[in-house]
Short mmCIF file of C-alpha atoms in Angstrom, two decimals:
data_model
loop_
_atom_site.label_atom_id
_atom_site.label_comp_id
_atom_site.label_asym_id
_atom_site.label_seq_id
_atom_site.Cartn_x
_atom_site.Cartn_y
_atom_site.Cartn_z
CA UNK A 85 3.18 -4.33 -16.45
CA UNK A 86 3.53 -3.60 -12.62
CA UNK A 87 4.86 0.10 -11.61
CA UNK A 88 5.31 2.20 -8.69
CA UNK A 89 6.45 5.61 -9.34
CA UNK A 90 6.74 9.60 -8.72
CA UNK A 91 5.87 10.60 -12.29
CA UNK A 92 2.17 11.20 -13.60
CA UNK A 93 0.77 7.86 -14.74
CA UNK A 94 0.39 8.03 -18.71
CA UNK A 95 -2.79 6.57 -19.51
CA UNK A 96 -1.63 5.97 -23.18
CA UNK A 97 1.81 3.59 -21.62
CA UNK A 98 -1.17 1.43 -19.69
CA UNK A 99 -2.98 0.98 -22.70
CA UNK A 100 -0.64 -0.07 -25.09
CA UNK A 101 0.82 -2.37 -22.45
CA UNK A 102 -2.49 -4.89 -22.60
CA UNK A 103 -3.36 -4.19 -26.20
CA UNK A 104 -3.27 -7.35 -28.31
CA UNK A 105 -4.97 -8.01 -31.71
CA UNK A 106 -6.77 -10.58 -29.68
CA UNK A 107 -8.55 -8.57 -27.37
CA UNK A 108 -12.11 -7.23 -27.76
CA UNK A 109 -12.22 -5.21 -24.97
CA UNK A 110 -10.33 -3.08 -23.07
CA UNK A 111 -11.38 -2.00 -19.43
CA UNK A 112 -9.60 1.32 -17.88
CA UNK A 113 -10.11 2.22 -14.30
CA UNK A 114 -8.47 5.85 -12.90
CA UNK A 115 -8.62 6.10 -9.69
CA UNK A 116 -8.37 10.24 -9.10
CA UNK A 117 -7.97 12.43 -6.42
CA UNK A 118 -10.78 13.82 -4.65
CA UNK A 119 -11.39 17.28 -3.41
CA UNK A 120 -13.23 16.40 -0.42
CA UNK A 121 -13.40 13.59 2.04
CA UNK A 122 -15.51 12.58 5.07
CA UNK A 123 -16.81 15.92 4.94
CA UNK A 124 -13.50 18.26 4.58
CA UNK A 125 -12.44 20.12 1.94
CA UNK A 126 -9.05 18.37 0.52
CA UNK A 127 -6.09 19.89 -0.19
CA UNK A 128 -4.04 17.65 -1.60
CA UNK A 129 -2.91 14.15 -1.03
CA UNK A 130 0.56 12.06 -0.40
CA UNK A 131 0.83 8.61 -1.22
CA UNK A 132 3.55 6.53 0.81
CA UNK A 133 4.36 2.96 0.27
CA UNK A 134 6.53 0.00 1.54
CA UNK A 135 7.94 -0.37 -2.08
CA UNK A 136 9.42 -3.92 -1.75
CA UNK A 137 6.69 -5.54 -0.27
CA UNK A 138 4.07 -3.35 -2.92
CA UNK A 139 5.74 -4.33 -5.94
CA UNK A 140 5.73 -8.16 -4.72
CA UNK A 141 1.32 -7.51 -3.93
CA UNK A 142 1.17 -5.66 -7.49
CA UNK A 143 2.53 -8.61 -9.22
CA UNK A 144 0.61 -11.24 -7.64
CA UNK A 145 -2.64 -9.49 -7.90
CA UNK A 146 -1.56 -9.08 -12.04
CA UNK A 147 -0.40 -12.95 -12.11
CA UNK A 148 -3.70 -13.69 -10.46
CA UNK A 149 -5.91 -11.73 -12.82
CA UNK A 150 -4.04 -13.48 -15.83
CA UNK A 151 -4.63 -17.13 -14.76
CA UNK A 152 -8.38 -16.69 -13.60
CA UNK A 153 -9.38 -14.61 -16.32
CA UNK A 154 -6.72 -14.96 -19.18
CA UNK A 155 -6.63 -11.44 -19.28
CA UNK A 156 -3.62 -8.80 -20.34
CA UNK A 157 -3.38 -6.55 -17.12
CA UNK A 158 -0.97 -3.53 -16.36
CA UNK A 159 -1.25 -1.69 -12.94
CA UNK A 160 0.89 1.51 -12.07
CA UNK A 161 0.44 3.15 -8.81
CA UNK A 162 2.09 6.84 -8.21
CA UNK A 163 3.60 7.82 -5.09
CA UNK A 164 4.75 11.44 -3.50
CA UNK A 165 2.77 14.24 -3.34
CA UNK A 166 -0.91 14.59 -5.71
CA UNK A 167 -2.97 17.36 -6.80
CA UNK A 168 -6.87 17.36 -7.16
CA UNK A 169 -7.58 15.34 -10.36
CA UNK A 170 -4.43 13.60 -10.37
CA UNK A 171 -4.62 10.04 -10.93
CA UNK A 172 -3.11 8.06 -8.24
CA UNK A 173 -3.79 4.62 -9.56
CA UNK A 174 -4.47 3.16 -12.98
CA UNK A 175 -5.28 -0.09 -14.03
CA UNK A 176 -5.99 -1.48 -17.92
CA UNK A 177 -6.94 -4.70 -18.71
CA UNK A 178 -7.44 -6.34 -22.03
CA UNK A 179 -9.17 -9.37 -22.50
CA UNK A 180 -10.87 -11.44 -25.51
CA UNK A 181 -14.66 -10.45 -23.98
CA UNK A 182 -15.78 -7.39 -21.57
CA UNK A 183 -16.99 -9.57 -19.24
CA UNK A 184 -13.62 -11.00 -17.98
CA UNK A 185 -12.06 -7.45 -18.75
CA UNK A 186 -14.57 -5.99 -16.05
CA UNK A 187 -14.40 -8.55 -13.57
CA UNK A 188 -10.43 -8.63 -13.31
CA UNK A 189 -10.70 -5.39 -13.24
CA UNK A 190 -12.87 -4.70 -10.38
CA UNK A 191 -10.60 -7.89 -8.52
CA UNK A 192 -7.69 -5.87 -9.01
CA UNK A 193 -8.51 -2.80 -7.81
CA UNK A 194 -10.79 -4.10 -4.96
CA UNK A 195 -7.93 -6.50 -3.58
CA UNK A 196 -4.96 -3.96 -4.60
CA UNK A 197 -7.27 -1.08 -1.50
CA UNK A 198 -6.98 -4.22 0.84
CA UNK A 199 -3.14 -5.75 0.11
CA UNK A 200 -0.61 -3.30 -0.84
CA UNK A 201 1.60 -1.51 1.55
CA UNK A 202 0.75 1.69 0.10
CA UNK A 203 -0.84 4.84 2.37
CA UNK A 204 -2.48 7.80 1.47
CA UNK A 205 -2.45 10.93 3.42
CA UNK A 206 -5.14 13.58 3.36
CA UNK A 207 -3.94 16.73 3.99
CA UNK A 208 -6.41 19.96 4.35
CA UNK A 209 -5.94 23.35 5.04
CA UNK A 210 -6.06 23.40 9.15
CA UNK A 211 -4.25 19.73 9.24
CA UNK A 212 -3.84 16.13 7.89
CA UNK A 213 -4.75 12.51 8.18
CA UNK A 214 -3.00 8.69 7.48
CA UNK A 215 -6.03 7.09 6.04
CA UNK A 216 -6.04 3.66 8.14
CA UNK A 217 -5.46 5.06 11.67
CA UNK A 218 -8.53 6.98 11.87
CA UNK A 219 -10.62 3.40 12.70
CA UNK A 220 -9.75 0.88 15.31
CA UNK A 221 -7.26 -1.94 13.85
CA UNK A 222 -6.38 -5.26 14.78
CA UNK A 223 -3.29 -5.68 16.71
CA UNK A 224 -0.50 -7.40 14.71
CA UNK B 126 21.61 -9.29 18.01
CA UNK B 127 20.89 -6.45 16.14
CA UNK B 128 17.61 -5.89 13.62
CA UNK B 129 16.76 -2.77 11.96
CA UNK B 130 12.53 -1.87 11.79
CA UNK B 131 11.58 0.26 9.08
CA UNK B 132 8.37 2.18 9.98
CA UNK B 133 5.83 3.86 7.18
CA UNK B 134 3.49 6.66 7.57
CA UNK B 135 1.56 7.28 10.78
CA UNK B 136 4.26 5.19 12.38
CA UNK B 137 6.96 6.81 10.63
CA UNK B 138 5.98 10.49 11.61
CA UNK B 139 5.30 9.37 15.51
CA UNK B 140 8.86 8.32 15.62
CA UNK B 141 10.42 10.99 13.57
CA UNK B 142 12.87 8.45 11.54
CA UNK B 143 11.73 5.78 8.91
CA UNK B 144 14.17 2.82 10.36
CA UNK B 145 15.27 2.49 13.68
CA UNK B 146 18.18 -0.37 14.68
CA UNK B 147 17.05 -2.10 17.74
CA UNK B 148 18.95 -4.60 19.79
CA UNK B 149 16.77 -7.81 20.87
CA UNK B 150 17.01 -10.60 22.93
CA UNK B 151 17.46 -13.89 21.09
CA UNK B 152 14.38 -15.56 20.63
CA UNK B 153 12.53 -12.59 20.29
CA UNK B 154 9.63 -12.69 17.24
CA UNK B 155 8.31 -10.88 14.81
CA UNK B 156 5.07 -9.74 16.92
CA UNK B 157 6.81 -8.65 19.75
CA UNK B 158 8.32 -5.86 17.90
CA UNK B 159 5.81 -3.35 18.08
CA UNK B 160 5.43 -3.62 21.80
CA UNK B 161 9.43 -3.20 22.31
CA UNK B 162 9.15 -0.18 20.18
CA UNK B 163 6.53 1.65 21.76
CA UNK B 164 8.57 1.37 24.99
CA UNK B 165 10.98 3.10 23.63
CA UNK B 166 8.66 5.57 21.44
CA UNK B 167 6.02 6.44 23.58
CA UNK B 168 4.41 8.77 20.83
CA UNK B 169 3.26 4.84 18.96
CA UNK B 170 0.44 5.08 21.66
CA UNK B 171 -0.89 7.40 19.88
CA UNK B 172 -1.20 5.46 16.89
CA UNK B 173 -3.32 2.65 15.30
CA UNK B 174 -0.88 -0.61 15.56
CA UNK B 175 0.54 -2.42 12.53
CA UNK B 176 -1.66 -5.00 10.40
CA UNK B 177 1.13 -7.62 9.78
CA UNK B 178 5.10 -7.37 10.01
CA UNK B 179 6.92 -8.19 7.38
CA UNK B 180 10.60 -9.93 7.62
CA UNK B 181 13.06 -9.01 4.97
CA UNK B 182 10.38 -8.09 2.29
CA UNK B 183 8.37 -11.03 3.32
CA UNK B 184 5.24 -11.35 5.71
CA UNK B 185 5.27 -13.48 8.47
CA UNK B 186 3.12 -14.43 11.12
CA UNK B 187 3.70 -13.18 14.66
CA UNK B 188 5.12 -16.36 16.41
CA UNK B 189 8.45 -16.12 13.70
CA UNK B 190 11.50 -15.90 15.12
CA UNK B 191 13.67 -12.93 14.12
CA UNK B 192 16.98 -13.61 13.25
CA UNK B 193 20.48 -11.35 13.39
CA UNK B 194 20.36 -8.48 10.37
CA UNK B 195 17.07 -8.95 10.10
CA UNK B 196 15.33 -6.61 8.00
CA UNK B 197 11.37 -5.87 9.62
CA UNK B 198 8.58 -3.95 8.31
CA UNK B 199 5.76 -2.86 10.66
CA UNK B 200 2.81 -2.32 8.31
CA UNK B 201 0.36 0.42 9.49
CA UNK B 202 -3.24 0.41 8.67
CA UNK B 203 -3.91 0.57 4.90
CA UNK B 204 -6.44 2.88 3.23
CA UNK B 205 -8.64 -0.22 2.38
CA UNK B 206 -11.65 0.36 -0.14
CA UNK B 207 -14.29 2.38 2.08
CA UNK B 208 -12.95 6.09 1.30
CA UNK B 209 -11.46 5.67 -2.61
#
């Protein structure tokens, strides 16, 4: 299960998407938006993405995760505009033992920060931000 | 020939339009995008410059050779892992 959409994630959708009578474990990661960042008070955030090109990362970091780890994986990231607490991404993965349900886990996530097309923008109360262009970047 | 680039979020707001059609020399590649659209889009100096360039949904290196129709993505800075 790969998704990219404007509607709240539902936790319970990810979950029953990886649950097998096979599985042991189940690992759930939210990642949730943050009232503060780099020392400013957050308002609220946006979430952009180059949906093509996203949906193509998604799927390869969830084909990867399967044939290293043999795991059942599901990954749904929201776009448009999020409020505190919101969750922005969501990833569940299933898997025999916890061990391989932790480490795809922390793969997916870790590589989906680094790969996808997808921006965030932080937007407090005197201004906002494109996370990315606040560092120096390689030229293309 | 004729391309269109399709622009995303810092890159996006400094030109005001998410795709702009462009007409390019033949021969021209993927990499030499950015610096034809910043001629014309002074407000990109402002900006970080893209990561990678994707052609029609794909990404290619900067040496590839853009064809007519093509479809090319300028991919801005992501967020990475150090602030989530």
């Amino acid at each position: 299960m790969v998704e990219l959409g404007r509607d709240p994630i539902r936790v319970d959708a990810l979950l029953d998407a990886v649950r097998v009578p096979g599985a042991g474990a189940v690992v759930l990661f939210l990642g949730t938006v943050r009232d503060h960042s780099r020392g400013r008070h957050v308002g609220h955030l946006e979430y952009e993405a180059y949906e093509a090109l996203a949906r193509k990362e998604m799927t390869r970091i969830a084909t990867h995760a399967i044939e290293r780890w043999g795991v059942r994986i599901a990954i749904v990231h929201r776009l448009g505009t999020l409020a505190i607490g919101e969750i922005s991404v969501a990833i569940a993965v299933a898997a025999p033992h916890r061990r391989d349900a932790f480490e795809a886990g922390r793969f997916a996530i870790d590589t989906l920060k680094q790969t996808v097309p997808i921006w965030k923008k932080e937007v407090w109360a005197s201004g906002s931000e494109w996370i990315g262009q606040e560092e120096p970047s390689p030229s293309a | 020939m004729q391309i269109t680039v399709h622009l995303f979020a810092a890159h996006r707001e400094a030109v005001g339009t998410s795709t702009v059609p462009l007409i390019i020399p033949h021969g021209t590649t993927a990499g030499e995008i950015w610096t034809l659209l910043v001629t014309r889009h002074p407000g990109l100096r402002q900006v970080a410059p893209p990561t990678a360039v994707a052609v029609n949904d794909t990404v290619h290196p900067a040496d590839h050779p853009l064809a007519e129709g093509d479809q090319v993505a300028l991919l801005a800075p992501v967020s990475g892992g150090a602030h989530g």
